[in-house]
Amino acid sequence: MTAPDHRPPPVDADVDALRTLLRHQASTVVVVTAPGAPAVGFTATSFTSVSLAPPIVSFCLNLGASSWPTVARSRHVVVHLLAHHQQELARTFATSGIDRFAAPTRWRTGPEGVPILDDTLAWLLCRVVERVTVGDHAIVLAEPELIQHADVGSPLLYHRGRYAGLAGGPDGATRRPAA
């Protein structure tokens, strides 16, 4: 005998239903920066690995975003993986109408003139290889050329409309039991 299913009935997959469902998916939080006059940057939760051979990563950006015109013509971008303690940095780069690179944001100009944010878990300097327009977004495919990462800290995640971390340790990292 099958246990009764107490879930609500299926609904049409409209924009609101899809948005509600996607809130249940935890995503890594990154900031993508691109060179320009002025430089641009934005918070994204769509970063993913596409291929290891050749190495290709991707992220998505709304075509109406203020950063899109610069990203649309940039040859290089830097993807920064944020640490759990960098929630305010994520909020800064998700806020419209401000200078995202003003203090207290700490950064430097990196290779290819792309801004590199200080103290992130990792960053990847990537060469943009393709932009694919799908609906109201572009999927940006990029090949990592330089990578820098630290083996400390836990990642910043986004889940159910707010920032989160991994449960377990004092920095949010899950610990393995001692052998």
C-alpha atoms as a PDB file:
ATOM      1  CA  MET A   1       0.000   0.000   0.000  1.00  0.00           C
ATOM      2  CA  THR A   2       1.285   3.448  -0.913  1.00  0.00           C
ATOM      3  CA  ALA A   3       1.392   6.223   1.671  1.00  0.00           C
ATOM      4  CA  PRO A   4      -0.948   9.144   0.951  1.00  0.00           C
ATOM      5  CA  ASP A   5       0.609  12.075  -0.886  1.00  0.00           C
ATOM      6  CA  HIS A   6       0.063  15.243   1.175  1.00  0.00           C
ATOM      7  CA  ARG A   7       1.653  17.576  -1.343  1.00  0.00           C
ATOM      8  CA  PRO A   8      -0.502  20.178  -3.088  1.00  0.00           C
ATOM      9  CA  PRO A   9      -1.709  19.290  -6.589  1.00  0.00           C
ATOM     10  CA  PRO A  10       0.457  20.253  -9.602  1.00  0.00           C
ATOM     11  CA  VAL A  11      -0.032  23.746 -10.999  1.00  0.00           C
ATOM     12  CA  ASP A  12       0.582  25.300 -14.408  1.00  0.00           C
ATOM     13  CA  ALA A  13       4.270  26.156 -14.908  1.00  0.00           C
ATOM     14  CA  ASP A  14       3.820  29.920 -15.197  1.00  0.00           C
ATOM     15  CA  VAL A  15       6.364  32.546 -14.152  1.00  0.00           C
ATOM     16  CA  ASP A  16       5.187  32.746 -10.537  1.00  0.00           C
ATOM     17  CA  ALA A  17       5.084  28.962 -10.070  1.00  0.00           C
ATOM     18  CA  LEU A  18       8.560  28.567 -11.577  1.00  0.00           C
ATOM     19  CA  ARG A  19       9.965  31.384  -9.417  1.00  0.00           C
ATOM     20  CA  THR A  20       8.468  29.740  -6.297  1.00  0.00           C
ATOM     21  CA  LEU A  21       9.921  26.360  -7.214  1.00  0.00           C
ATOM     22  CA  LEU A  22      13.390  27.784  -7.957  1.00  0.00           C
ATOM     23  CA  ARG A  23      13.509  29.389  -4.493  1.00  0.00           C
ATOM     24  CA  HIS A  24      13.934  25.834  -3.169  1.00  0.00           C
ATOM     25  CA  GLN A  25      17.185  25.367  -5.104  1.00  0.00           C
ATOM     26  CA  ALA A  26      20.271  26.510  -3.205  1.00  0.00           C
ATOM     27  CA  SER A  27      22.705  28.374  -5.465  1.00  0.00           C
ATOM     28  CA  THR A  28      26.281  29.556  -5.128  1.00  0.00           C
ATOM     29  CA  VAL A  29      26.549  33.355  -5.004  1.00  0.00           C
ATOM     30  CA  VAL A  30      29.102  34.991  -7.298  1.00  0.00           C
ATOM     31  CA  VAL A  31      29.924  38.505  -8.412  1.00  0.00           C
ATOM     32  CA  VAL A  32      30.873  38.921 -12.063  1.00  0.00           C
ATOM     33  CA  THR A  33      32.949  41.971 -13.044  1.00  0.00           C
ATOM     34  CA  ALA A  34      33.823  43.338 -16.476  1.00  0.00           C
ATOM     35  CA  PRO A  35      36.122  46.181 -17.581  1.00  0.00           C
ATOM     36  CA  GLY A  36      34.694  49.381 -18.971  1.00  0.00           C
ATOM     37  CA  ALA A  37      34.360  53.092 -18.444  1.00  0.00           C
ATOM     38  CA  PRO A  38      33.012  52.643 -15.878  1.00  0.00           C
ATOM     39  CA  ALA A  39      33.660  49.016 -14.925  1.00  0.00           C
ATOM     40  CA  VAL A  40      30.583  46.948 -14.112  1.00  0.00           C
ATOM     41  CA  GLY A  41      29.751  44.133 -11.742  1.00  0.00           C
ATOM     42  CA  PHE A  42      26.680  42.236 -10.624  1.00  0.00           C
ATOM     43  CA  THR A  43      25.627  39.472  -8.259  1.00  0.00           C
ATOM     44  CA  ALA A  44      24.577  36.197  -9.882  1.00  0.00           C
ATOM     45  CA  THR A  45      23.285  32.844  -8.669  1.00  0.00           C
ATOM     46  CA  SER A  46      23.420  31.186 -12.094  1.00  0.00           C
ATOM     47  CA  PHE A  47      27.133  30.301 -12.236  1.00  0.00           C
ATOM     48  CA  THR A  48      27.878  26.728 -13.307  1.00  0.00           C
ATOM     49  CA  SER A  49      30.499  24.509 -14.876  1.00  0.00           C
ATOM     50  CA  VAL A  50      29.565  23.559 -18.440  1.00  0.00           C
ATOM     51  CA  SER A  51      32.554  21.505 -19.599  1.00  0.00           C
ATOM     52  CA  LEU A  52      35.948  20.381 -18.334  1.00  0.00           C
ATOM     53  CA  ALA A  53      37.370  19.565 -21.770  1.00  0.00           C
ATOM     54  CA  PRO A  54      37.583  22.282 -22.887  1.00  0.00           C
ATOM     55  CA  PRO A  55      37.040  24.149 -19.618  1.00  0.00           C
ATOM     56  CA  ILE A  56      33.902  26.276 -19.976  1.00  0.00           C
ATOM     57  CA  VAL A  57      31.764  27.977 -17.306  1.00  0.00           C
ATOM     58  CA  SER A  58      28.568  29.959 -17.638  1.00  0.00           C
ATOM     59  CA  PHE A  59      26.410  32.557 -15.951  1.00  0.00           C
ATOM     60  CA  CYS A  60      23.207  34.306 -16.957  1.00  0.00           C
ATOM     61  CA  LEU A  61      22.381  38.007 -17.087  1.00  0.00           C
ATOM     62  CA  ASN A  62      19.105  39.809 -17.739  1.00  0.00           C
ATOM     63  CA  LEU A  63      19.245  41.732 -21.017  1.00  0.00           C
ATOM     64  CA  GLY A  64      17.719  44.747 -19.247  1.00  0.00           C
ATOM     65  CA  ALA A  65      20.395  44.845 -16.522  1.00  0.00           C
ATOM     66  CA  SER A  66      22.602  47.919 -16.361  1.00  0.00           C
ATOM     67  CA  SER A  67      25.690  45.648 -16.653  1.00  0.00           C
ATOM     68  CA  TRP A  68      24.520  43.932 -19.842  1.00  0.00           C
ATOM     69  CA  PRO A  69      25.772  46.480 -22.424  1.00  0.00           C
ATOM     70  CA  THR A  70      29.312  46.229 -21.025  1.00  0.00           C
ATOM     71  CA  VAL A  71      29.235  42.428 -20.640  1.00  0.00           C
ATOM     72  CA  ALA A  72      27.814  42.149 -24.168  1.00  0.00           C
ATOM     73  CA  ARG A  73      31.019  43.621 -25.620  1.00  0.00           C
ATOM     74  CA  SER A  74      33.623  42.486 -23.039  1.00  0.00           C
ATOM     75  CA  ARG A  75      36.256  40.001 -24.105  1.00  0.00           C
ATOM     76  CA  HIS A  76      37.035  39.067 -20.489  1.00  0.00           C
ATOM     77  CA  VAL A  77      35.179  38.864 -17.181  1.00  0.00           C
ATOM     78  CA  VAL A  78      36.104  37.768 -13.676  1.00  0.00           C
ATOM     79  CA  VAL A  79      33.787  35.476 -11.733  1.00  0.00           C
ATOM     80  CA  HIS A  80      34.262  35.767  -7.943  1.00  0.00           C
ATOM     81  CA  LEU A  81      32.979  33.016  -5.641  1.00  0.00           C
ATOM     82  CA  LEU A  82      31.874  34.747  -2.449  1.00  0.00           C
ATOM     83  CA  ALA A  83      32.535  33.510   1.082  1.00  0.00           C
ATOM     84  CA  HIS A  84      29.727  33.127   3.610  1.00  0.00           C
ATOM     85  CA  HIS A  85      30.766  36.331   5.420  1.00  0.00           C
ATOM     86  CA  GLN A  86      30.463  38.412   2.193  1.00  0.00           C
ATOM     87  CA  GLN A  87      26.687  38.883   2.245  1.00  0.00           C
ATOM     88  CA  GLU A  88      27.017  42.675   2.256  1.00  0.00           C
ATOM     89  CA  LEU A  89      29.264  42.539  -0.818  1.00  0.00           C
ATOM     90  CA  ALA A  90      26.623  40.410  -2.573  1.00  0.00           C
ATOM     91  CA  ARG A  91      23.939  42.964  -1.627  1.00  0.00           C
ATOM     92  CA  THR A  92      26.104  45.827  -2.922  1.00  0.00           C
ATOM     93  CA  PHE A  93      26.532  44.228  -6.341  1.00  0.00           C
ATOM     94  CA  ALA A  94      22.814  43.365  -6.456  1.00  0.00           C
ATOM     95  CA  THR A  95      21.787  47.006  -5.831  1.00  0.00           C
ATOM     96  CA  SER A  96      20.936  49.217  -8.798  1.00  0.00           C
ATOM     97  CA  GLY A  97      21.825  52.887  -9.109  1.00  0.00           C
ATOM     98  CA  ILE A  98      24.933  52.931  -6.906  1.00  0.00           C
ATOM     99  CA  ASP A  99      28.692  52.886  -7.501  1.00  0.00           C
ATOM    100  CA  ARG A 100      29.303  49.241  -6.632  1.00  0.00           C
ATOM    101  CA  PHE A 101      33.088  49.756  -6.659  1.00  0.00           C
ATOM    102  CA  ALA A 102      33.067  52.649  -4.133  1.00  0.00           C
ATOM    103  CA  ALA A 103      34.227  52.106  -0.541  1.00  0.00           C
ATOM    104  CA  PRO A 104      33.817  49.892   1.344  1.00  0.00           C
ATOM    105  CA  THR A 105      34.264  47.579  -1.687  1.00  0.00           C
ATOM    106  CA  ARG A 106      37.942  46.629  -1.918  1.00  0.00           C
ATOM    107  CA  TRP A 107      39.266  45.758  -5.353  1.00  0.00           C
ATOM    108  CA  ARG A 108      42.145  46.157  -7.798  1.00  0.00           C
ATOM    109  CA  THR A 109      42.551  46.166 -11.550  1.00  0.00           C
ATOM    110  CA  GLY A 110      43.518  42.687 -12.717  1.00  0.00           C
ATOM    111  CA  PRO A 111      44.680  41.161 -15.986  1.00  0.00           C
ATOM    112  CA  GLU A 112      42.893  42.416 -19.105  1.00  0.00           C
ATOM    113  CA  GLY A 113      41.761  45.434 -17.041  1.00  0.00           C
ATOM    114  CA  VAL A 114      39.039  43.445 -15.253  1.00  0.00           C
ATOM    115  CA  PRO A 115      38.295  44.445 -11.630  1.00  0.00           C
ATOM    116  CA  ILE A 116      39.224  41.780  -9.066  1.00  0.00           C
ATOM    117  CA  LEU A 117      37.483  41.928  -5.699  1.00  0.00           C
ATOM    118  CA  ASP A 118      39.618  41.350  -2.594  1.00  0.00           C
ATOM    119  CA  ASP A 119      39.245  38.429  -0.186  1.00  0.00           C
ATOM    120  CA  THR A 120      36.809  36.245  -2.135  1.00  0.00           C
ATOM    121  CA  LEU A 121      36.977  32.450  -1.856  1.00  0.00           C
ATOM    122  CA  ALA A 122      38.101  32.255  -5.464  1.00  0.00           C
ATOM    123  CA  TRP A 123      38.165  34.135  -8.741  1.00  0.00           C
ATOM    124  CA  LEU A 124      38.386  33.053 -12.352  1.00  0.00           C
ATOM    125  CA  LEU A 125      39.564  35.345 -15.136  1.00  0.00           C
ATOM    126  CA  CYS A 126      37.580  34.117 -18.124  1.00  0.00           C
ATOM    127  CA  ARG A 127      37.633  34.804 -21.848  1.00  0.00           C
ATOM    128  CA  VAL A 128      34.084  35.138 -23.144  1.00  0.00           C
ATOM    129  CA  VAL A 129      33.573  32.600 -25.939  1.00  0.00           C
ATOM    130  CA  GLU A 130      29.859  32.978 -26.654  1.00  0.00           C
ATOM    131  CA  ARG A 131      26.694  34.780 -25.609  1.00  0.00           C
ATOM    132  CA  VAL A 132      23.391  33.004 -26.209  1.00  0.00           C
ATOM    133  CA  THR A 133      20.163  35.001 -25.938  1.00  0.00           C
ATOM    134  CA  VAL A 134      17.304  32.995 -24.434  1.00  0.00           C
ATOM    135  CA  GLY A 135      14.114  34.856 -23.558  1.00  0.00           C
ATOM    136  CA  ASP A 136      14.936  37.923 -21.459  1.00  0.00           C
ATOM    137  CA  HIS A 137      18.430  36.691 -20.505  1.00  0.00           C
ATOM    138  CA  ALA A 138      21.788  35.953 -22.072  1.00  0.00           C
ATOM    139  CA  ILE A 139      23.775  32.870 -21.175  1.00  0.00           C
ATOM    140  CA  VAL A 140      27.435  33.857 -21.185  1.00  0.00           C
ATOM    141  CA  LEU A 141      29.872  31.016 -21.894  1.00  0.00           C
ATOM    142  CA  ALA A 142      33.449  31.667 -20.862  1.00  0.00           C
ATOM    143  CA  GLU A 143      36.776  29.861 -20.755  1.00  0.00           C
ATOM    144  CA  PRO A 144      38.801  30.245 -17.524  1.00  0.00           C
ATOM    145  CA  GLU A 145      42.333  31.488 -18.204  1.00  0.00           C
ATOM    146  CA  LEU A 146      43.555  32.247 -14.650  1.00  0.00           C
ATOM    147  CA  ILE A 147      42.233  30.919 -11.349  1.00  0.00           C
ATOM    148  CA  GLN A 148      43.039  31.897  -7.787  1.00  0.00           C
ATOM    149  CA  HIS A 149      41.420  30.228  -4.797  1.00  0.00           C
ATOM    150  CA  ALA A 150      41.786  29.857  -1.052  1.00  0.00           C
ATOM    151  CA  ASP A 151      41.126  26.583   0.741  1.00  0.00           C
ATOM    152  CA  VAL A 152      39.479  28.286   3.713  1.00  0.00           C
ATOM    153  CA  GLY A 153      35.973  29.381   4.513  1.00  0.00           C
ATOM    154  CA  SER A 154      32.624  28.280   3.217  1.00  0.00           C
ATOM    155  CA  PRO A 155      30.670  29.558   0.215  1.00  0.00           C
ATOM    156  CA  LEU A 156      27.842  32.039   0.291  1.00  0.00           C
ATOM    157  CA  LEU A 157      24.615  30.406  -0.883  1.00  0.00           C
ATOM    158  CA  TYR A 158      21.231  31.796  -1.857  1.00  0.00           C
ATOM    159  CA  HIS A 159      18.146  29.819  -0.803  1.00  0.00           C
ATOM    160  CA  ARG A 160      14.488  30.721  -0.337  1.00  0.00           C
ATOM    161  CA  GLY A 161      15.088  34.388  -1.050  1.00  0.00           C
ATOM    162  CA  ARG A 162      17.954  34.970   1.371  1.00  0.00           C
ATOM    163  CA  TYR A 163      21.634  34.342   1.874  1.00  0.00           C
ATOM    164  CA  ALA A 164      22.657  31.155   3.654  1.00  0.00           C
ATOM    165  CA  GLY A 165      25.686  29.012   4.405  1.00  0.00           C
ATOM    166  CA  LEU A 166      26.449  25.361   4.905  1.00  0.00           C
ATOM    167  CA  ALA A 167      25.387  24.018   8.308  1.00  0.00           C
ATOM    168  CA  GLY A 168      27.887  22.464  10.664  1.00  0.00           C
ATOM    169  CA  GLY A 169      30.988  24.399  11.629  1.00  0.00           C
ATOM    170  CA  PRO A 170      31.632  27.848  13.099  1.00  0.00           C
ATOM    171  CA  ASP A 171      32.224  29.288   9.614  1.00  0.00           C
ATOM    172  CA  GLY A 172      29.183  27.465   8.242  1.00  0.00           C
ATOM    173  CA  ALA A 173      31.219  24.624   6.750  1.00  0.00           C
ATOM    174  CA  THR A 174      30.027  21.065   7.139  1.00  0.00           C
ATOM    175  CA  ARG A 175      32.587  18.987   9.016  1.00  0.00           C
ATOM    176  CA  ARG A 176      33.296  15.302   8.468  1.00  0.00           C
ATOM    177  CA  PRO A 177      33.286  13.136  11.574  1.00  0.00           C
ATOM    178  CA  ALA A 178      36.713  12.217  12.911  1.00  0.00           C
ATOM    179  CA  ALA A 179      37.880   8.738  11.890  1.00  0.00           C
END
